[in-house]
Coordinates of C-alpha atoms and ligand atoms in Angstrom, one line a residue:
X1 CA 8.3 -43.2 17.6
X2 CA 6.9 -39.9 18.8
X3 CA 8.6 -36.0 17.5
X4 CA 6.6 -32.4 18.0
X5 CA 7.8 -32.0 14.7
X6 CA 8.0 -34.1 11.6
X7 CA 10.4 -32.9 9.3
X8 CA 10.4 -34.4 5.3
X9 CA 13.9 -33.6 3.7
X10 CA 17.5 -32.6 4.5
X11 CA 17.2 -29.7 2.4
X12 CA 17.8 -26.0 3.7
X13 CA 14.5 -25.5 4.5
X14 CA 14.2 -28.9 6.8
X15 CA 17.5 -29.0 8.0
X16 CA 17.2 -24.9 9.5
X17 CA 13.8 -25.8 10.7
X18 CA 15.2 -28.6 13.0
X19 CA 18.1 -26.1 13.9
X20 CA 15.5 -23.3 14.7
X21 CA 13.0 -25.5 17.0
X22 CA 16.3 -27.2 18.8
X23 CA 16.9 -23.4 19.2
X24 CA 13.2 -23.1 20.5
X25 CA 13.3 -26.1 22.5
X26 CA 11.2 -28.0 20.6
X27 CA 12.0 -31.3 19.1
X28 CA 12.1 -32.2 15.1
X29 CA 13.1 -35.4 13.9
X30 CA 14.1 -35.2 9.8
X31 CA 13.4 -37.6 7.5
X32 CA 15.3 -37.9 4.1
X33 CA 15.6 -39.9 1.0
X34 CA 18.7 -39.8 0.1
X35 CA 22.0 -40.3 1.6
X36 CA 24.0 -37.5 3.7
X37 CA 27.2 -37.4 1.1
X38 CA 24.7 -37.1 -1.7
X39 CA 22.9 -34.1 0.3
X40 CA 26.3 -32.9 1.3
X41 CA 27.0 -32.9 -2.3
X42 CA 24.5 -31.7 -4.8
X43 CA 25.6 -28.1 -6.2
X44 CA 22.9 -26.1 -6.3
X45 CA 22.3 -22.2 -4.8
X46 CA 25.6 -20.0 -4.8
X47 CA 23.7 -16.6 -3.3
X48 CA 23.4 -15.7 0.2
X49 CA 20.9 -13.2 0.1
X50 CA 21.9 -10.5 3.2
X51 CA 18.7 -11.1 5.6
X52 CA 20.2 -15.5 5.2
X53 CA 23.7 -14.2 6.3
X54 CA 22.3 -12.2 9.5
X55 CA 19.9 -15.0 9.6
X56 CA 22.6 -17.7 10.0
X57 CA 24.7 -15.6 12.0
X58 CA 22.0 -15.2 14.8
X59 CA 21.3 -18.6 15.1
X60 CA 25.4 -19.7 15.5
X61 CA 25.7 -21.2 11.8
X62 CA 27.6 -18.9 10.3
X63 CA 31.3 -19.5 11.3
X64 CA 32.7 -21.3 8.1
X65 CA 30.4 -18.7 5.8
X66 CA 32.2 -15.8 7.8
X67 CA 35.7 -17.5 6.9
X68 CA 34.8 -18.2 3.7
X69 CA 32.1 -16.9 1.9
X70 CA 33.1 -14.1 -0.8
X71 CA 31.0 -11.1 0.3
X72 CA 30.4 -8.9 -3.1
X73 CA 29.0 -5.2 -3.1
X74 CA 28.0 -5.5 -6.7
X75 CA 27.6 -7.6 -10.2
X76 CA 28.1 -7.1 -13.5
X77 CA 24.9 -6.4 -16.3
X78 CA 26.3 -7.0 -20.1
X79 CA 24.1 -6.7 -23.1
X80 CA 25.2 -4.8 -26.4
X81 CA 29.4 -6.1 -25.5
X82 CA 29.1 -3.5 -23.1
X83 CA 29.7 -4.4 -19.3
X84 CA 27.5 -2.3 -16.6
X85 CA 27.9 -2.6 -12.6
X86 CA 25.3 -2.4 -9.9
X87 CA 27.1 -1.4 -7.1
X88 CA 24.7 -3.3 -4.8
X89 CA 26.4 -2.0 -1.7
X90 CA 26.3 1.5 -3.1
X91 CA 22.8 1.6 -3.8
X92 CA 21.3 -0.4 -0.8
X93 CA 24.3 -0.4 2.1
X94 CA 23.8 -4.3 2.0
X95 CA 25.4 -7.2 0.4
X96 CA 25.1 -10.9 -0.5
X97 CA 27.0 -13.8 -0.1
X98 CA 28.3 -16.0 -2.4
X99 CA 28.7 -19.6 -0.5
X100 CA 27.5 -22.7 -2.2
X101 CA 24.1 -24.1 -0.7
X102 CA 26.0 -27.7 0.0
X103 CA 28.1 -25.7 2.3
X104 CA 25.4 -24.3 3.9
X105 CA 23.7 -27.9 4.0
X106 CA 27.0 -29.2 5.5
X107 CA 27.1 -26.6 8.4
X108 CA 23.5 -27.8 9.4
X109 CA 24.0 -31.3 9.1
X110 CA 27.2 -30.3 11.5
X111 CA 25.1 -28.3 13.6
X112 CA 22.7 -31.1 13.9
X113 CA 24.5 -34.2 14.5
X114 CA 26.4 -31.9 17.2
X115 CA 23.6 -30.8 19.1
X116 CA 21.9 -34.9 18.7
X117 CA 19.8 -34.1 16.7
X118 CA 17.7 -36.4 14.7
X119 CA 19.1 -36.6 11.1
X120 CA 17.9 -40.0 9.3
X121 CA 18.9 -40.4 6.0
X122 CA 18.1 -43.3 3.4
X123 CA 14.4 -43.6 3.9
X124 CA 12.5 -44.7 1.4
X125 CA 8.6 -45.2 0.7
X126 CA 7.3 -42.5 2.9
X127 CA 4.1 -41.5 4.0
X128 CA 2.0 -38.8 5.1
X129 CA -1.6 -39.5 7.3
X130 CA -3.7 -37.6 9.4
X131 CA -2.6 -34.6 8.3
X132 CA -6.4 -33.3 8.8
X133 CA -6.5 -34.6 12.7
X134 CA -4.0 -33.7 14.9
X135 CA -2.2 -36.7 15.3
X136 CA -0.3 -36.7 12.5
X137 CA 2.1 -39.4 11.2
X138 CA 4.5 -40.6 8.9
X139 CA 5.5 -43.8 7.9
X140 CA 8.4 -44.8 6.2
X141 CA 11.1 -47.7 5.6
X142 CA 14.6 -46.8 7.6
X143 CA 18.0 -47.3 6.1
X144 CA 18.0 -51.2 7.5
X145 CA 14.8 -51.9 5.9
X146 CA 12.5 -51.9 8.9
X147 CA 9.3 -50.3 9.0
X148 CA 9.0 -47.4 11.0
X149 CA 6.0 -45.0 12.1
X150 CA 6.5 -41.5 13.2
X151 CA 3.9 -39.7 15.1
X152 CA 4.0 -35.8 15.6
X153 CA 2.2 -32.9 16.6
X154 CA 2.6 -31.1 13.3
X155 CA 4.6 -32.4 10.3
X156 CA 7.0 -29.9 7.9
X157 CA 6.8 -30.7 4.2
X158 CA 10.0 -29.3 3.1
X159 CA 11.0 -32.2 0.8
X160 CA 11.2 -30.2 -2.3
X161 CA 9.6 -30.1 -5.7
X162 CA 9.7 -33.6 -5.9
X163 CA 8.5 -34.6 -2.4
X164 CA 5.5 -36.8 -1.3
X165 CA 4.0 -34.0 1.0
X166 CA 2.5 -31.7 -1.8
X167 CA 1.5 -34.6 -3.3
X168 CA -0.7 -36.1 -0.1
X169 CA -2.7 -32.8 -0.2
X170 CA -5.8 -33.4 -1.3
X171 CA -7.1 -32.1 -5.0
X172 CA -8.9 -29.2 -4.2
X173 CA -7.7 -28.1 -0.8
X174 CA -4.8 -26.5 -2.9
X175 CA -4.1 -24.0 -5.4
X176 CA -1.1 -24.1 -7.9
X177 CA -0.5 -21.4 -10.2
X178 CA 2.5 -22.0 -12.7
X179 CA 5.0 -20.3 -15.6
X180 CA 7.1 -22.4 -17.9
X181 CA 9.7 -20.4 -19.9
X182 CA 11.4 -22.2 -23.1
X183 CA 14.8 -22.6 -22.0
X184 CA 16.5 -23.9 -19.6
X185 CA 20.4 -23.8 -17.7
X186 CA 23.3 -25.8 -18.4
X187 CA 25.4 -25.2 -15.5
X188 CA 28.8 -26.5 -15.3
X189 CA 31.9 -26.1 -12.4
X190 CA 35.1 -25.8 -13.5
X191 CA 38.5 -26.4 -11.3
X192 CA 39.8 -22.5 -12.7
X193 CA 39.9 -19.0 -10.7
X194 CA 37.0 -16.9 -11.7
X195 CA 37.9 -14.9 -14.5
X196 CA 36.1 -12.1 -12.7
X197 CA 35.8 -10.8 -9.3
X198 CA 31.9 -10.5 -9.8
X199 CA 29.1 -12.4 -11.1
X200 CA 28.5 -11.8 -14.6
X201 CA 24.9 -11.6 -16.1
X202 CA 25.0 -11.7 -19.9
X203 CA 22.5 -11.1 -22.3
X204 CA 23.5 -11.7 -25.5
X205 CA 22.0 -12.4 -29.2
X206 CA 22.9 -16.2 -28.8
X207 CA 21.4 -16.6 -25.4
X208 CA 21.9 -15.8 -21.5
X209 CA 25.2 -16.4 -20.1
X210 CA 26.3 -16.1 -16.2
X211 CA 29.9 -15.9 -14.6
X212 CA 29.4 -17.2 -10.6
X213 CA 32.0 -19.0 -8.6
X214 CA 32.1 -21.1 -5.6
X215 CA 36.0 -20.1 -4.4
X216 CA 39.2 -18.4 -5.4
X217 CA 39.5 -21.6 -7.5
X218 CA 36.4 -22.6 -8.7
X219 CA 34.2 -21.1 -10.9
X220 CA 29.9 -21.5 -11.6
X221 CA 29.1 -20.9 -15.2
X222 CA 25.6 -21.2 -16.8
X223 CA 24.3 -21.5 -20.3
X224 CA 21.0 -20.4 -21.5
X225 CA 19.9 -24.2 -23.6
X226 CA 16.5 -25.4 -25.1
X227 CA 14.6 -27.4 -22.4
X228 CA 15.0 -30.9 -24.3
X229 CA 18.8 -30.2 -24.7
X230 CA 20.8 -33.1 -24.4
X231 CA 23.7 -32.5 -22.3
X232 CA 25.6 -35.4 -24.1
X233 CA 26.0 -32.6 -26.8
X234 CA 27.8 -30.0 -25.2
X235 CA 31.5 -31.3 -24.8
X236 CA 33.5 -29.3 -22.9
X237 CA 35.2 -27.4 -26.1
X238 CA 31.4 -26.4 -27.2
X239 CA 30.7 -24.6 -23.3
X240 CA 34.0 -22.7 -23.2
X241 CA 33.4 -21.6 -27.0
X242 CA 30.0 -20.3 -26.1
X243 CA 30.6 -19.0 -23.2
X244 CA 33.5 -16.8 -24.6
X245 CA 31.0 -15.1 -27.0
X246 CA 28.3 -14.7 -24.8
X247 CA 30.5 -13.0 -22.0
X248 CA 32.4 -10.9 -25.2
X249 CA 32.6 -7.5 -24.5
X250 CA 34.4 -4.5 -26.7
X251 CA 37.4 -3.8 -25.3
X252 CA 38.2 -8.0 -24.5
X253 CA 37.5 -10.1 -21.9
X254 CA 39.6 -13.3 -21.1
X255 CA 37.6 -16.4 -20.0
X256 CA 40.2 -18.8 -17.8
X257 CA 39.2 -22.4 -19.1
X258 CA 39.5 -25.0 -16.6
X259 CA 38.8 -29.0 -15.9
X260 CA 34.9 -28.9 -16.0
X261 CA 34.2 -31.4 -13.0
X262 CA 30.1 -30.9 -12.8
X263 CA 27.7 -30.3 -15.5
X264 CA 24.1 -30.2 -15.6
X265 CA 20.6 -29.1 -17.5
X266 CA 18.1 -27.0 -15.4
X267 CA 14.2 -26.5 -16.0
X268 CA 12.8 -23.0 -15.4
X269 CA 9.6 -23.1 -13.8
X270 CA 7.8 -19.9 -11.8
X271 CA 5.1 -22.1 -9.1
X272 CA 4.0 -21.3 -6.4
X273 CA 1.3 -23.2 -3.9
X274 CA -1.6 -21.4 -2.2
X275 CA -2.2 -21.5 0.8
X276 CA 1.1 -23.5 2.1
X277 CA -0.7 -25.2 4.8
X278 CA -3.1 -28.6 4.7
X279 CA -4.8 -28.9 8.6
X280 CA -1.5 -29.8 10.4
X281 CA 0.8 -30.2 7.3
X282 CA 2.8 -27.1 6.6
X283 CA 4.7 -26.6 3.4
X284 CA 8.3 -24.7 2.8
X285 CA 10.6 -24.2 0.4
X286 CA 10.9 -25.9 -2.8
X287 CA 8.1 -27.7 -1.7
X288 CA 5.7 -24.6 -1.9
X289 CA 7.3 -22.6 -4.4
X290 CA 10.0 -22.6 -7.2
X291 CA 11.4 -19.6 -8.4
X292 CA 13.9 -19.2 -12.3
X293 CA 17.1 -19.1 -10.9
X294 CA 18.1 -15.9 -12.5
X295 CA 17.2 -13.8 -9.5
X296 CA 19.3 -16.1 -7.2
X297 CA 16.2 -16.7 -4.8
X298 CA 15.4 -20.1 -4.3
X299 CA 17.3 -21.0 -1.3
X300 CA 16.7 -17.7 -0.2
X301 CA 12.8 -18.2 -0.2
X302 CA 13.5 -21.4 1.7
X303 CA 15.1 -20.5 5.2
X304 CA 12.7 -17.0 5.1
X305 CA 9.9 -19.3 5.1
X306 CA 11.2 -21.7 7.9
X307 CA 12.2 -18.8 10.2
X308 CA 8.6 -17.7 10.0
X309 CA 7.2 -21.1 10.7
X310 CA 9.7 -22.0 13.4
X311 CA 8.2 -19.2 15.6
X312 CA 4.9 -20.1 14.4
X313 CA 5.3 -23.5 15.5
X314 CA 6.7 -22.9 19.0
X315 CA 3.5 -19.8 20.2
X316 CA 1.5 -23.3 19.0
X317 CA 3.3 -26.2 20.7
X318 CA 4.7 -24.3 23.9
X319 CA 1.7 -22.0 24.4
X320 CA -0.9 -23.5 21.9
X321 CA -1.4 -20.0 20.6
X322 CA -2.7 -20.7 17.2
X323 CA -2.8 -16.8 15.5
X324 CA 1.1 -17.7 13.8
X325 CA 0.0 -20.6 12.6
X326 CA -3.1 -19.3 10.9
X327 CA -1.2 -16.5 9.4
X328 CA 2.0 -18.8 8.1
X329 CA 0.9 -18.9 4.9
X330 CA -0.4 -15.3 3.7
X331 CA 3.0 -14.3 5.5
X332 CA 4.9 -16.4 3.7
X333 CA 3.3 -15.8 0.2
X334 CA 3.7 -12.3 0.3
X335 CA 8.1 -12.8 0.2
X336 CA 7.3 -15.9 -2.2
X337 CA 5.1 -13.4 -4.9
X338 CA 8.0 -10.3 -4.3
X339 CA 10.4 -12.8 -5.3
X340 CA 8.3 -14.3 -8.1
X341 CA 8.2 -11.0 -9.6
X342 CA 12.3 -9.9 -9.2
X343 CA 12.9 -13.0 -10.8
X344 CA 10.5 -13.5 -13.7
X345 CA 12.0 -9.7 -14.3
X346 CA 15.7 -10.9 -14.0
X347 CA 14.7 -13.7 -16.2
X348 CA 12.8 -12.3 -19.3
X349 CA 15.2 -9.4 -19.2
X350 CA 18.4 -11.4 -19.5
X351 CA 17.2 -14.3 -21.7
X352 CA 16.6 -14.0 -25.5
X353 CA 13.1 -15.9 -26.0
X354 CA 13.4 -18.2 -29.1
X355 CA 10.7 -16.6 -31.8
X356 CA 10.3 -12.8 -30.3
X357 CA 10.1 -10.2 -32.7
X358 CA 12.4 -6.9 -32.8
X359 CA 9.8 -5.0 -30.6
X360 CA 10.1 -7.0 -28.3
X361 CA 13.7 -7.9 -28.5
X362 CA 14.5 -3.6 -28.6
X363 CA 12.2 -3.5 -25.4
X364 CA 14.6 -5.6 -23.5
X365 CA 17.4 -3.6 -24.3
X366 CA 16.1 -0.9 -23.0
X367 CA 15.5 -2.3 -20.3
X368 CA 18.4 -3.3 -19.5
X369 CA 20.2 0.3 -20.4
X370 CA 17.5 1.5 -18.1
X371 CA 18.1 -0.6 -15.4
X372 CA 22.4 -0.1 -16.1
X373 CA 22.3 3.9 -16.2
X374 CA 19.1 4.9 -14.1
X375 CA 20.1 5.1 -10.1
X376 CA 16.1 4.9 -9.5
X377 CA 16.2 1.7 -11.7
X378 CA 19.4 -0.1 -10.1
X379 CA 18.4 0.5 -6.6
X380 CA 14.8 -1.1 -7.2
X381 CA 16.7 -4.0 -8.7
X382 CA 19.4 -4.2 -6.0
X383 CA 17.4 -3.8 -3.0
X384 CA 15.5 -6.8 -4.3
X385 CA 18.7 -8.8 -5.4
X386 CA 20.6 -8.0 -1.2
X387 CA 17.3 -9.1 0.1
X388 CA 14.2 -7.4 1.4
X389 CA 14.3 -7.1 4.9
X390 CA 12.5 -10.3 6.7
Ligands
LIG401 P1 15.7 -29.1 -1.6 O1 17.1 -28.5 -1.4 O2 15.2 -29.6 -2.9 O3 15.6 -30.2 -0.4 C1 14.5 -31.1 -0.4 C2 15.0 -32.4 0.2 O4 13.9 -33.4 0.3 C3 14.4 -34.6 -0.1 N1 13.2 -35.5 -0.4 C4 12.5 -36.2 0.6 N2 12.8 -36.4 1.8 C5 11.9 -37.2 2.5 N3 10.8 -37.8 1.9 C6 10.6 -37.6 0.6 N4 9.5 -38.2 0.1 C7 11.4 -36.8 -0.1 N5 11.5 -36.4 -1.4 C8 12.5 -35.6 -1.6 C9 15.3 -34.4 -1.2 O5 16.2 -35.4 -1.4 C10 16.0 -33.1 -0.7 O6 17.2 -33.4 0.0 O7 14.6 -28.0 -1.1 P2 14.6 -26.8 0.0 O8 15.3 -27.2 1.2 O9 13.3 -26.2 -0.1 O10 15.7 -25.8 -0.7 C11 15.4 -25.1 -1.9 C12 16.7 -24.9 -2.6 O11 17.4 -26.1 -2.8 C13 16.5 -24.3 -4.0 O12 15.4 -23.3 -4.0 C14 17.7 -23.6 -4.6 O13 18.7 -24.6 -4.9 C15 17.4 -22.8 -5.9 N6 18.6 -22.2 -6.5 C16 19.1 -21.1 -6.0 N7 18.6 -20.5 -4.9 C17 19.2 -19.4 -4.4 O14 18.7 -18.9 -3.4 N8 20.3 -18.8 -5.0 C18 20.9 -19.3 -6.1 O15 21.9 -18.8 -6.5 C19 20.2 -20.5 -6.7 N9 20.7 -21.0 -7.8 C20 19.1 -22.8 -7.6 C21 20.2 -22.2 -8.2 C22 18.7 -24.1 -8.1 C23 19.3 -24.6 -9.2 N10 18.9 -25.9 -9.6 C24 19.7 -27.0 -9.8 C25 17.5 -26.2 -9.4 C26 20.8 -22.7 -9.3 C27 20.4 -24.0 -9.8 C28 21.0 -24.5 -11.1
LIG402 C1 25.2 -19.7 -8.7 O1 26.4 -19.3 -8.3 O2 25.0 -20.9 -8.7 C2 24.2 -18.7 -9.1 C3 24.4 -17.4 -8.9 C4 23.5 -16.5 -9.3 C5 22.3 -16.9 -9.8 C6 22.0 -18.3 -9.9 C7 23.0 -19.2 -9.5 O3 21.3 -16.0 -10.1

């Protein structure tokens, strides 16, 4: 089998990159792992970021987000019981969108299987070689068990964290440079209205809290946990207790408890891959970078770098006009270290670090009043939260 473009994962970052070449002319086939109701599934990402949303409406994807997606012009900052809004909109004239990334991932597979495209899911045992020469392939086992071979121009590693195609680069030709905090997320959805019409973002002496949603009748709640929690230990009783103290303010606050139908413990990693290219193998996404979720930016990172690389790719393969290609990376990596920064900021202000002394703890709050009452302070954090301009 022959594609111009080898795709690894049905991810947002592989599944936009096969929309965006379609949209170029150029064809992708995309290889994934798991099955499509699994893909279709997995709740993850809850923040459009603005630049995604004009993104997504350029390209013709963004019809379901427009009906809806909850557009919100600001969130809430609580620390000291006290509850603070940014009023992103206010400070920055844009917005975000809060539309769960399996959504999103359902609208592309849509888009996809509409426009006949080339979606294969349940592959297993695949393999990157050539990625030096430019003959590329992959070879993989398809969802009947055969053996197949796939041979490209250029293959698009965008098979996340977890993938083979970091993995195939050799030692060496790569850098990775990496944070580990001490805590982690439990995140949980529960069948009950949010109890808010904005996201919440709680620091509090017992740990981070945050209020999301996903619709008018489901809400997104996370927990700051230690990293070797047990979820098995958090029934549902113990989350709705914690989280009604963590989100406390003076003045009262009612929590609506719900059915908790998903629940979950999250690592929080900073990492990021230098450069995001190997010879004809180009990384994106999770695969190149992870971000702490705090700063909702993960997803976000993901279809910025795939819009850049989809017009790299197609000055290569329709003109061979290699100067986008050469410069995919150190474009890509300046976004990926802006957004490193907003959210190991959003992340060590919100999160109470198990052992810190006072200074350091009275530091923080400062911060945060800072942040809460200074316009200067707000805007630098909204502008970065809407979305820097691609
Ligand atoms: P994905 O979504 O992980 O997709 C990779 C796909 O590759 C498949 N795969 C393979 N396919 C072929 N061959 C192989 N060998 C393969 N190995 C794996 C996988 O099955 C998968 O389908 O990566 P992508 O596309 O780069 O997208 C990145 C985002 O998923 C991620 O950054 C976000 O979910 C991060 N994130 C958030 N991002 C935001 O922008 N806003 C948020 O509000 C936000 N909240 C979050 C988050 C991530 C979270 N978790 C669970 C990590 C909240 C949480 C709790
Ligand atoms: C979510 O709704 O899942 C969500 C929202 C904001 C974040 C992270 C996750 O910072």
């Amino acid at each position: 089998m022959r594609a111009q473009v080898g795709i690894l994962g049905a991810g947002p970052a592989g599944l936009l990159l096969s929309h965006l070449l379609h949209l170029e002319g150029i064809d992708a086939v995309v290889l994934e792992t798991r099955d499509r109701s699994h893909v279709e599934r997995r709740v993850r990402a809850g923040v459009c970021e603005q630049p995604t949303v004009d993104l997504l409406r350029e390209v013709g994807l963004a019809e379901r987000l427009d009906r809806e997606g909850l557009p919100h012009h600001g969130f809430s900052l609580r620390f000291d019981r006290e509850d603070h809004r940014i009023p992103l909109t206010e400070l920055t004239g844009r917005s975000i969108t809060v539309y769960g990334q399996q959504e999103v991932v359902k609208d592309l597979v849509a888009a996809r299987l509409a426009a006949g495209g080339g979606v294969e899911f349940g592959v297993a045992d695949v393999a990157l070689h050539d990625v030096d020469g430019d003959r590329p392939r992959i070879t993989y086992v398809d969802a009947s068990g055969e053996q197949r071979e796939l041979v490209c121009d250029v293959i698009a590693g965008c098979d996340g964290f977890h993938g083979v195609s970091r993995a195939s680069i050799p030692a060496g030709a790569l850098r990775t440079i990496e944070h580990v905090y001490p805590f982690a997320w439990l995140g949980v959805l529960a069948k009950t209205p949010p109890s808010h019409e904005e996201l919440i973002y709680a620091n509090h002496e017992r740990g981070f809290a945050l209020h999301s949603m996903r619709s008018p009748e489901v809400t997104r709640l996370y927990l700051q946990v230690d990293p070797a929690e047990d979820v098995s230990l958090w029934p549902d009783e113990r989350i709705w207790e914690e989280l009604d103290l963590r989100l406390a303010v003076d003045g009262g606050f009612a929590l609506r408890e719900g059915p908790i139908v998903e629940k979950g413990i999250t690592p929080m990693r900073s990492f990021v891959t230098e450069p995001m290219r190997h010879g004809r193998l180009f990384l994106a996404g999770d695969a190149a970078h992870i971000v702490p979720p705090t700063g909702a930016k993960g997803m976000n990172l993901a279809v910025a770098d795939v819009r850049v690389l989809s017009r790299a790719l197609s000055a290569l393969l329709k003109r061979g006009d290699e100067a986008l290609v050469e410069s995919y990376s150190d474009t890509c990596l300046q976004r990926v270290w802006r957004a490193e920064h907003f959210s190991y900021l959003m992340t060590t202000m919100l999160h109470r670090q198990p052992g810190v002394d006072d200074f350091q703890h009275r530091l923080q709050l400062s911060q945060l009043r800072y942040t809460a009452t200074s316009t200067a302070a707000a805007t630098s954090l909204a502008e970065n939260y809407v979305g820097l301009p691609l």
